[in-house]
Coordinates of C-alpha atoms in Angstrom, one line a residue:
Chain A
M1 CA 0.0 0.0 0.0
A2 CA 1.1 3.6 -0.6
A3 CA 2.2 5.3 2.5
A4 CA 0.1 8.3 3.5
A5 CA 1.9 11.5 4.3
P6 CA 1.7 11.5 8.1
Q7 CA 3.1 8.0 8.5
P8 CA 6.9 7.5 9.1
P9 CA 8.8 6.4 6.0
P10 CA 9.1 2.7 5.7
P11 CA 12.6 1.0 5.9
P12 CA 14.4 0.9 2.6
F13 CA 13.5 -2.7 1.7
L14 CA 9.8 -1.9 2.1
A15 CA 10.0 1.4 0.0
T16 CA 8.1 -0.2 -2.8
I17 CA 4.4 0.0 -3.6
P18 CA 2.2 -2.4 -5.6
E19 CA 1.9 -1.8 -9.3
N20 CA -1.1 0.2 -10.4
T21 CA -1.4 2.0 -7.0
V22 CA -1.4 5.7 -7.4
P23 CA 0.5 7.4 -4.6
E24 CA -1.6 10.1 -2.9
T25 CA 1.3 12.4 -1.9
A26 CA 4.5 12.1 -3.9
P27 CA 4.6 15.1 -6.2
F28 CA 8.4 15.5 -6.3
R29 CA 9.5 11.9 -6.3
H30 CA 11.0 10.1 -9.3
P31 CA 9.3 6.9 -10.4
L32 CA 11.5 3.9 -11.1
Y33 CA 9.7 0.9 -12.6
A34 CA 11.2 -2.5 -11.9
R35 CA 10.6 -5.9 -13.5
I36 CA 11.9 -9.4 -12.7
R37 CA 11.6 -11.9 -15.5
L38 CA 13.1 -15.3 -16.5
A39 CA 16.4 -14.8 -18.4
T40 CA 16.9 -16.1 -22.0
I41 CA 20.1 -16.8 -23.9
L42 CA 20.0 -13.2 -25.2
D43 CA 20.7 -12.0 -21.6
V44 CA 24.0 -13.9 -21.4
P45 CA 26.3 -10.9 -22.1
H46 CA 24.7 -9.0 -19.3
I47 CA 24.7 -12.1 -17.0
H48 CA 28.4 -12.4 -17.7
K49 CA 29.2 -8.8 -16.8
L50 CA 27.0 -9.1 -13.6
I51 CA 28.9 -12.2 -12.5
H52 CA 32.2 -10.5 -13.0
Q53 CA 31.0 -7.5 -11.0
L54 CA 29.9 -9.9 -8.2
A55 CA 33.2 -11.6 -8.2
T56 CA 35.0 -8.3 -8.0
F57 CA 32.7 -7.3 -5.1
E58 CA 33.5 -10.5 -3.3
R59 CA 37.3 -10.0 -4.1
L60 CA 37.2 -13.3 -6.0
A61 CA 37.7 -12.1 -9.5
H62 CA 40.8 -14.3 -9.9
Q63 CA 38.5 -17.4 -9.4
C64 CA 36.0 -16.3 -12.0
T65 CA 36.6 -18.1 -15.3
A66 CA 33.1 -17.8 -16.6
T67 CA 32.9 -16.6 -20.2
E68 CA 29.8 -15.8 -22.3
A69 CA 30.3 -19.0 -24.2
S70 CA 30.6 -21.2 -21.1
L71 CA 27.6 -19.5 -19.5
A72 CA 25.5 -19.9 -22.7
A73 CA 26.4 -23.6 -23.0
T74 CA 25.7 -24.5 -19.3
L75 CA 22.7 -22.2 -18.5
F76 CA 20.9 -22.5 -21.9
P77 CA 21.9 -25.9 -23.3
S78 CA 20.7 -26.8 -26.8
P79 CA 19.3 -28.8 -28.6
N80 CA 17.4 -30.1 -25.5
P81 CA 16.8 -27.2 -23.1
P82 CA 15.4 -28.4 -19.8
L83 CA 11.9 -27.2 -18.8
P84 CA 11.8 -23.9 -16.9
F85 CA 12.7 -24.4 -13.2
T86 CA 13.8 -28.0 -13.6
S87 CA 17.5 -27.1 -13.9
F88 CA 19.6 -23.8 -13.5
N89 CA 17.6 -20.6 -13.8
V90 CA 18.3 -16.9 -13.9
F91 CA 15.9 -14.1 -13.0
I92 CA 16.9 -10.8 -14.5
L93 CA 16.1 -7.5 -12.7
E94 CA 15.4 -4.6 -15.1
V95 CA 14.6 -1.0 -14.3
S96 CA 13.2 1.8 -16.4
P97 CA 11.9 5.3 -16.0
D98 CA 8.8 4.2 -18.0
P99 CA 6.2 1.6 -17.0
F100 CA 6.7 -2.0 -18.2
P101 CA 3.8 -3.4 -20.2
P102 CA 1.6 -5.8 -18.3
P103 CA 2.6 -9.4 -18.6
A104 CA 1.2 -11.0 -21.8
P105 CA -1.3 -13.8 -21.0
Q106 CA 0.8 -16.4 -22.9
E107 CA 3.8 -15.8 -20.6
D108 CA 1.8 -17.6 -17.9
T109 CA 2.2 -20.9 -19.7
T110 CA 5.8 -21.1 -18.5
N111 CA 4.4 -20.7 -14.9
S112 CA 6.6 -17.6 -14.6
S113 CA 4.9 -14.2 -15.0
P114 CA 7.2 -11.2 -14.6
L115 CA 7.1 -9.5 -11.2
L116 CA 6.5 -5.8 -11.4
K117 CA 7.1 -3.0 -8.9
T118 CA 7.1 0.7 -8.9
L119 CA 9.5 2.7 -6.6
H120 CA 9.2 6.4 -5.9
L121 CA 12.7 7.8 -5.2
D122 CA 13.7 11.1 -3.7
L123 CA 16.5 11.3 -6.2
A124 CA 16.7 10.0 -9.8
S125 CA 19.2 7.1 -9.9
E126 CA 22.5 7.9 -11.6
D127 CA 24.0 5.0 -13.4
S128 CA 27.3 5.6 -15.1
E129 CA 27.2 2.1 -16.7
K130 CA 23.7 2.6 -18.2
E131 CA 24.9 2.1 -21.7
I132 CA 26.7 -1.2 -21.2
F133 CA 23.7 -2.6 -19.2
R134 CA 21.0 -1.4 -21.6
S135 CA 18.5 -4.2 -21.9
E136 CA 18.1 -6.3 -25.1
I137 CA 14.4 -5.3 -25.1
G138 CA 15.2 -1.7 -26.0
G139 CA 13.9 1.6 -24.8
D140 CA 15.3 3.1 -21.6
V141 CA 15.4 -0.3 -19.9
V142 CA 18.6 -1.2 -17.9
V143 CA 19.6 -4.5 -16.4
A144 CA 20.2 -3.8 -12.6
G145 CA 20.7 -7.3 -11.1
F146 CA 20.1 -11.0 -11.2
V147 CA 19.5 -14.1 -9.1
L148 CA 20.7 -17.6 -10.1
F149 CA 18.9 -20.5 -8.6
F150 CA 18.2 -24.2 -9.1
P151 CA 16.2 -27.1 -7.6
K152 CA 17.4 -28.7 -4.4
Y153 CA 15.9 -31.6 -2.5
S154 CA 15.0 -31.9 1.1
T155 CA 15.2 -35.5 2.2
Y156 CA 13.3 -35.2 5.4
L157 CA 10.5 -33.3 3.7
A158 CA 10.7 -35.5 0.6
K159 CA 10.1 -32.2 -1.3
P160 CA 12.1 -30.1 -3.8
G161 CA 13.1 -26.6 -2.9
F162 CA 15.2 -23.9 -4.5
H163 CA 18.8 -23.1 -3.8
I164 CA 19.9 -19.5 -4.5
E165 CA 23.5 -19.7 -5.7
D166 CA 24.0 -16.0 -6.4
L167 CA 22.1 -12.7 -6.0
F168 CA 23.5 -9.4 -7.1
V169 CA 22.2 -5.8 -7.5
R170 CA 24.4 -3.3 -9.3
E171 CA 25.7 -0.5 -7.1
P172 CA 23.4 2.4 -8.3
Y173 CA 20.3 0.4 -7.4
R174 CA 21.2 -0.9 -3.9
K175 CA 19.3 0.0 -0.8
H176 CA 15.9 0.1 -2.6
G177 CA 14.7 -3.3 -1.7
F178 CA 15.7 -5.0 -5.0
G179 CA 17.6 -7.8 -3.1
K180 CA 14.4 -8.6 -1.2
M181 CA 12.4 -8.4 -4.5
L182 CA 14.7 -11.0 -6.1
I183 CA 14.3 -13.3 -3.0
T184 CA 10.6 -12.8 -3.2
A185 CA 10.6 -13.8 -6.8
V186 CA 12.3 -17.1 -6.1
A187 CA 10.2 -17.7 -3.0
G188 CA 7.0 -16.9 -5.0
Q189 CA 8.1 -19.4 -7.7
A190 CA 8.8 -22.0 -4.9
V191 CA 5.3 -21.5 -3.4
K192 CA 3.7 -21.7 -6.9
M193 CA 5.3 -25.1 -7.4
G194 CA 4.5 -26.5 -4.0
Y195 CA 8.1 -26.6 -3.0
G196 CA 9.1 -26.7 0.7
M197 CA 12.2 -24.5 1.0
V198 CA 14.4 -21.7 -0.3
E199 CA 18.0 -21.9 0.8
W200 CA 21.0 -19.7 0.3
V201 CA 24.4 -18.9 1.9
V202 CA 25.6 -15.8 3.6
L203 CA 29.1 -14.8 4.8
D204 CA 29.2 -14.8 8.7
W205 CA 30.5 -11.2 8.8
N206 CA 27.6 -9.8 6.8
V207 CA 25.6 -8.9 10.0
N208 CA 23.2 -6.6 8.2
A209 CA 22.2 -9.2 5.8
I210 CA 21.8 -11.9 8.5
Q211 CA 19.6 -9.6 10.6
F212 CA 17.5 -8.8 7.6
Y213 CA 17.1 -12.5 6.7
E214 CA 16.2 -13.4 10.3
R215 CA 13.5 -10.6 10.3
I216 CA 11.7 -12.3 7.4
G217 CA 11.8 -15.7 9.3
T218 CA 14.9 -17.2 7.8
K219 CA 16.8 -19.7 9.9
V220 CA 20.5 -19.1 9.8
Y221 CA 22.4 -22.3 10.7
Q222 CA 25.5 -21.6 12.9
D223 CA 26.7 -25.2 13.0
K224 CA 26.8 -26.3 9.4
R225 CA 30.0 -26.0 7.3
I226 CA 30.1 -26.2 3.5
C227 CA 32.7 -28.6 2.1
R228 CA 33.9 -28.4 -1.5
L229 CA 36.0 -30.8 -3.5
T230 CA 37.2 -29.2 -6.8
G231 CA 40.1 -29.3 -9.3
E232 CA 42.7 -32.0 -9.1
D233 CA 41.5 -33.2 -5.7
L234 CA 38.1 -34.0 -7.3
D235 CA 39.8 -35.8 -10.2
V236 CA 41.8 -37.9 -7.7
E237 CA 38.8 -38.7 -5.5
G238 CA 36.6 -39.4 -8.6
S239 CA 39.1 -41.9 -10.0
A240 CA 39.8 -43.7 -6.6
K241 CA 39.5 -47.5 -6.6
Chain B
M1 CA 46.6 -52.9 -4.2
A2 CA 46.5 -55.7 -1.7
A3 CA 48.7 -54.9 1.3
A4 CA 51.6 -57.4 1.7
A5 CA 52.0 -59.0 5.2
P6 CA 54.9 -57.0 6.6
Q7 CA 53.2 -53.6 6.0
P8 CA 51.2 -51.9 8.7
P9 CA 47.5 -52.2 8.3
P10 CA 46.0 -49.3 6.3
P11 CA 43.5 -46.9 8.1
P12 CA 39.9 -48.1 8.0
F13 CA 38.8 -46.0 5.0
L14 CA 41.6 -47.5 2.9
A15 CA 40.8 -51.1 4.0
T16 CA 39.4 -51.9 0.6
I17 CA 41.2 -53.6 -2.2
P18 CA 40.4 -53.4 -5.9
E19 CA 37.9 -55.9 -7.4
N20 CA 39.6 -59.0 -8.9
T21 CA 42.7 -58.6 -6.8
V22 CA 43.4 -61.8 -4.9
P23 CA 44.9 -61.1 -1.4
E24 CA 48.1 -62.9 -0.8
T25 CA 47.8 -63.4 2.9
A26 CA 44.3 -63.3 4.3
P27 CA 43.3 -67.0 5.0
F28 CA 41.0 -66.2 7.9
R29 CA 39.3 -63.1 6.8
H30 CA 35.7 -62.8 5.7
P31 CA 35.1 -61.4 2.3
L32 CA 32.3 -58.8 2.0
Y33 CA 31.4 -57.7 -1.5
A34 CA 30.0 -54.2 -2.0
R35 CA 28.3 -52.5 -4.9
I36 CA 27.0 -49.0 -5.5
R37 CA 24.4 -48.6 -8.1
L38 CA 21.8 -46.0 -9.2
A39 CA 18.5 -46.5 -7.3
T40 CA 15.2 -47.2 -9.0
I41 CA 11.7 -46.8 -7.8
L42 CA 11.8 -50.3 -6.4
D43 CA 14.3 -49.1 -3.8
V44 CA 11.9 -46.6 -2.3
P45 CA 10.9 -48.7 0.7
H46 CA 14.6 -49.1 1.6
I47 CA 15.4 -45.4 0.9
H48 CA 12.5 -44.5 3.2
K49 CA 13.8 -46.6 6.1
L50 CA 17.4 -45.3 5.6
I51 CA 16.2 -41.7 5.7
H52 CA 14.3 -42.3 8.9
Q53 CA 17.4 -44.0 10.5
L54 CA 19.5 -41.0 9.4
A55 CA 16.9 -38.6 11.0
T56 CA 17.0 -40.6 14.2
F57 CA 20.8 -40.6 14.1
E58 CA 20.7 -36.8 13.7
R59 CA 18.0 -36.5 16.4
L60 CA 15.7 -34.9 13.9
A61 CA 13.2 -37.7 13.6
H62 CA 10.4 -35.2 14.5
Q63 CA 11.3 -33.2 11.3
C64 CA 11.1 -36.2 9.0
T65 CA 7.8 -36.3 7.2
A66 CA 9.0 -38.3 4.2
T67 CA 6.7 -41.2 3.3
E68 CA 7.2 -43.9 0.7
A69 CA 4.6 -42.2 -1.5
S70 CA 6.1 -38.7 -1.3
L71 CA 9.6 -40.1 -2.0
A72 CA 8.4 -42.1 -5.0
A73 CA 6.6 -39.0 -6.4
T74 CA 9.5 -36.6 -6.0
L75 CA 12.5 -38.8 -6.7
F76 CA 11.0 -40.9 -9.5
P77 CA 8.3 -38.7 -11.1
S78 CA 6.2 -40.2 -13.8
P79 CA 5.2 -40.1 -16.6
N80 CA 8.2 -37.9 -17.6
P81 CA 11.2 -39.0 -15.5
P82 CA 14.2 -36.8 -15.9
L83 CA 17.4 -38.2 -17.5
P84 CA 19.8 -39.7 -15.0
F85 CA 21.9 -37.1 -13.2
T86 CA 19.9 -34.1 -14.5
S87 CA 17.7 -34.0 -11.3
F88 CA 17.7 -35.7 -7.9
N89 CA 19.6 -39.0 -7.7
V90 CA 20.2 -41.8 -5.2
F91 CA 23.0 -44.2 -5.2
I92 CA 22.3 -47.4 -3.2
L93 CA 25.1 -49.3 -1.4
E94 CA 24.5 -53.0 -1.2
V95 CA 26.7 -55.7 0.5
S96 CA 26.8 -59.4 0.0
P97 CA 28.8 -62.4 1.2
D98 CA 28.8 -63.5 -2.5
P99 CA 30.4 -61.6 -5.4
F100 CA 28.2 -59.3 -7.5
P101 CA 28.0 -60.1 -11.3
P102 CA 30.2 -57.8 -13.4
P103 CA 28.2 -54.8 -14.8
A104 CA 26.2 -55.7 -17.9
P105 CA 27.5 -53.7 -20.9
Q106 CA 24.1 -52.1 -21.6
E107 CA 24.2 -50.4 -18.1
D108 CA 26.9 -48.1 -19.5
T109 CA 24.3 -46.4 -21.7
T110 CA 23.0 -44.5 -18.6
N111 CA 26.6 -43.4 -18.0
S112 CA 26.5 -45.1 -14.6
S113 CA 28.2 -48.4 -14.2
P114 CA 27.9 -49.8 -10.7
L115 CA 31.0 -49.4 -8.5
L116 CA 32.3 -52.7 -7.0
K117 CA 34.7 -53.3 -4.1
T118 CA 35.7 -56.3 -2.0
L119 CA 36.5 -56.0 1.6
H120 CA 38.2 -58.6 3.8
L121 CA 37.1 -58.3 7.3
D122 CA 38.5 -59.8 10.5
L123 CA 35.0 -60.5 11.7
A124 CA 31.9 -61.3 9.7
S125 CA 29.5 -58.4 10.0
E126 CA 26.5 -59.0 12.2
D127 CA 23.4 -57.3 11.0
S128 CA 20.3 -57.6 13.1
E129 CA 18.2 -55.8 10.5
K130 CA 19.3 -57.9 7.6
E131 CA 15.8 -59.1 6.8
I132 CA 14.2 -55.7 6.6
F133 CA 17.0 -54.4 4.4
R134 CA 17.2 -57.4 2.1
S135 CA 17.7 -56.1 -1.4
E136 CA 15.0 -56.3 -4.1
I137 CA 17.5 -58.1 -6.3
G138 CA 17.3 -61.2 -4.1
G139 CA 20.0 -63.6 -2.8
D140 CA 21.9 -62.6 0.3
V141 CA 22.2 -59.0 -0.8
V142 CA 21.5 -56.3 1.9
V143 CA 21.1 -52.6 1.5
A144 CA 23.7 -50.9 3.7
G145 CA 23.5 -47.2 2.8
F146 CA 22.8 -44.5 0.3
V147 CA 23.8 -41.1 -0.9
L148 CA 21.3 -38.5 -2.4
F149 CA 22.7 -35.9 -4.7
F150 CA 21.7 -33.4 -7.4
P151 CA 23.2 -31.0 -9.8
K152 CA 24.3 -27.6 -8.6
Y153 CA 25.8 -24.7 -10.5
S154 CA 29.0 -22.8 -9.9
T155 CA 28.6 -19.3 -11.3
Y156 CA 32.3 -18.4 -11.2
L157 CA 33.3 -21.6 -13.0
A158 CA 30.2 -21.5 -15.3
K159 CA 30.0 -25.2 -14.7
P160 CA 27.7 -27.7 -13.1
G161 CA 28.7 -29.7 -10.1
F162 CA 27.0 -32.1 -7.7
H163 CA 25.6 -31.3 -4.2
I164 CA 25.4 -34.2 -1.8
E165 CA 22.4 -33.7 0.3
D166 CA 22.6 -36.9 2.5
L167 CA 24.9 -39.8 2.9
F168 CA 24.2 -42.6 5.3
V169 CA 25.8 -46.0 6.1
R170 CA 23.9 -48.3 8.4
E171 CA 25.5 -49.0 11.8
P172 CA 26.8 -52.6 11.2
Y173 CA 28.7 -51.4 8.1
R174 CA 30.5 -48.3 9.5
K175 CA 34.2 -47.9 9.8
H176 CA 34.9 -49.9 6.6
G177 CA 35.3 -47.0 4.2
F178 CA 31.8 -47.2 2.7
G179 CA 31.2 -43.4 3.4
K180 CA 34.3 -42.7 1.3
M181 CA 33.2 -45.2 -1.3
L182 CA 29.8 -43.3 -1.7
I183 CA 31.7 -39.9 -2.0
T184 CA 34.0 -41.5 -4.6
A185 CA 31.0 -42.7 -6.6
V186 CA 29.5 -39.2 -6.7
A187 CA 32.9 -37.7 -7.5
G188 CA 33.5 -40.2 -10.2
Q189 CA 30.2 -39.4 -11.8
A190 CA 31.1 -35.7 -11.6
V191 CA 34.4 -36.3 -13.3
K192 CA 32.8 -38.5 -16.0
M193 CA 30.4 -35.6 -16.8
G194 CA 33.1 -32.9 -16.8
Y195 CA 31.6 -31.2 -13.8
G196 CA 33.7 -28.8 -11.7
M197 CA 32.8 -29.6 -8.0
V198 CA 31.2 -31.8 -5.5
E199 CA 29.8 -30.0 -2.4
W200 CA 28.3 -31.1 0.8
V201 CA 27.7 -30.0 4.4
V202 CA 29.2 -31.2 7.7
L203 CA 28.3 -30.2 11.2
D204 CA 31.1 -28.2 12.9
W205 CA 31.4 -30.6 15.9
N206 CA 32.1 -33.6 13.6
V207 CA 35.8 -33.1 13.9
N208 CA 36.7 -36.6 12.7
A209 CA 34.7 -36.2 9.5
I210 CA 36.2 -32.7 8.9
Q211 CA 39.7 -34.1 9.3
F212 CA 39.0 -36.9 6.9
Y213 CA 37.5 -34.5 4.3
E214 CA 40.5 -32.2 4.6
R215 CA 42.9 -35.2 4.1
I216 CA 41.3 -35.8 0.7
G217 CA 41.7 -32.2 -0.4
T218 CA 38.3 -30.8 0.6
K219 CA 38.0 -27.2 1.4
V220 CA 35.8 -26.7 4.5
Y221 CA 34.5 -23.1 4.6
Q222 CA 34.4 -21.6 8.1
D223 CA 32.8 -18.3 7.1
K224 CA 29.7 -19.4 5.2
R225 CA 26.4 -19.8 6.9
I226 CA 23.4 -21.6 5.4
C227 CA 20.1 -19.8 5.4
R228 CA 16.7 -21.5 5.0
L229 CA 13.2 -20.1 4.5
T230 CA 10.5 -22.7 5.0
G231 CA 6.9 -23.2 6.0
E232 CA 4.7 -20.2 6.7
D233 CA 7.6 -17.8 6.5
L234 CA 8.2 -19.1 2.9
D235 CA 4.5 -18.6 2.1
V236 CA 4.6 -15.1 3.4
E237 CA 7.7 -14.1 1.6
G238 CA 6.6 -15.8 -1.6
S239 CA 3.4 -13.9 -1.7
A240 CA 4.9 -10.5 -0.8
K241 CA 4.0 -7.6 -3.0

């Protein structure tokens, strides 16, 4: 719901109002329209750049060997692409100063209607990388972030869920609730499919993120440790007799 | 290779010798033949019992709502079952006092030949639950454990990998290296498919397991925390506007 004037401002991650709601008192604010949609192979160049920005942000750029070609081959395999949401999936976050068209009815057949939101900002966002992140769909639409997720399985529930592997919002668009909007999109898809869980990983020093996750009911496990076998050690173990 | 008499005994997880190797000096030892193969829907009753034993072992039996019907529907969906290793997979560990037949050539078409090993034990294993874990395939074959795993995606590598969700060996068959054999089976499948990683989770108090994982080259991350959104909180988040 749009906040009426006398109410205190909502925290940043709630500073969104439902689509088609006309704010009563926001004459000087700048609208920013946001959309989350399932990525296609045409989005690979933007996904590639976003992944490298994420790796730089995490100071792991030296570990990032993803190329446009390797991303296209593994995220959008041909000639037998998996059905949506049965394998690896990317949701793309786009923003625009102009409203997005309402979802076309046929888009529902993939069980994935785009998620739309409208923000009203005090300042227009300044994006120095606007040109290189200009969306494939044209107009003034800019790619602002992504989330990559895939099915996981909960043995005790005997139910699938989703694991969020990466979530990233470009710097000019942070602190507007877009991270929450991307989690909501994955959670919404999980609920739609009758899945039992959405899971992700946070670094233990990221206290703000952990507090936010706990506020929305997330359980953060303190006693579980992730183990990874990669590279030559994987080759040795995989060929053990 | 079979250990020659003067050498010290290998640690338990190495106390296996390759199939078809005749031990030179083991006249009083009891052979135990082991096989790991891809599960089918016929294995669901055993998978169900193993999952409940695992939940009891982890003191989480109250969280375990898996039934034979829910496991069958989610692990072996019909009428459109996914290709092997593209979704959720179970490897079953079977043991027998008699040798298993060599893998039939046509089994290679699923890209998953069974993994065979022969152990020579000082004592014959005593299994009070032998009857309820007798294998579907008949004979004196008993189901001794399982591993459940599914594809995951590494964004930085732009490569799939496998995530091991659960691994369990029944009590009478522990300390013989079967846990390692199950990890080897998943790692071998990952290598065969050109995947970049096998990942799993360990509880931080399980020091012996962590030391063993590190010995085989596993990186155990101390700073990552797993976050899970389930139940009503997932429903709320998934329907947020």
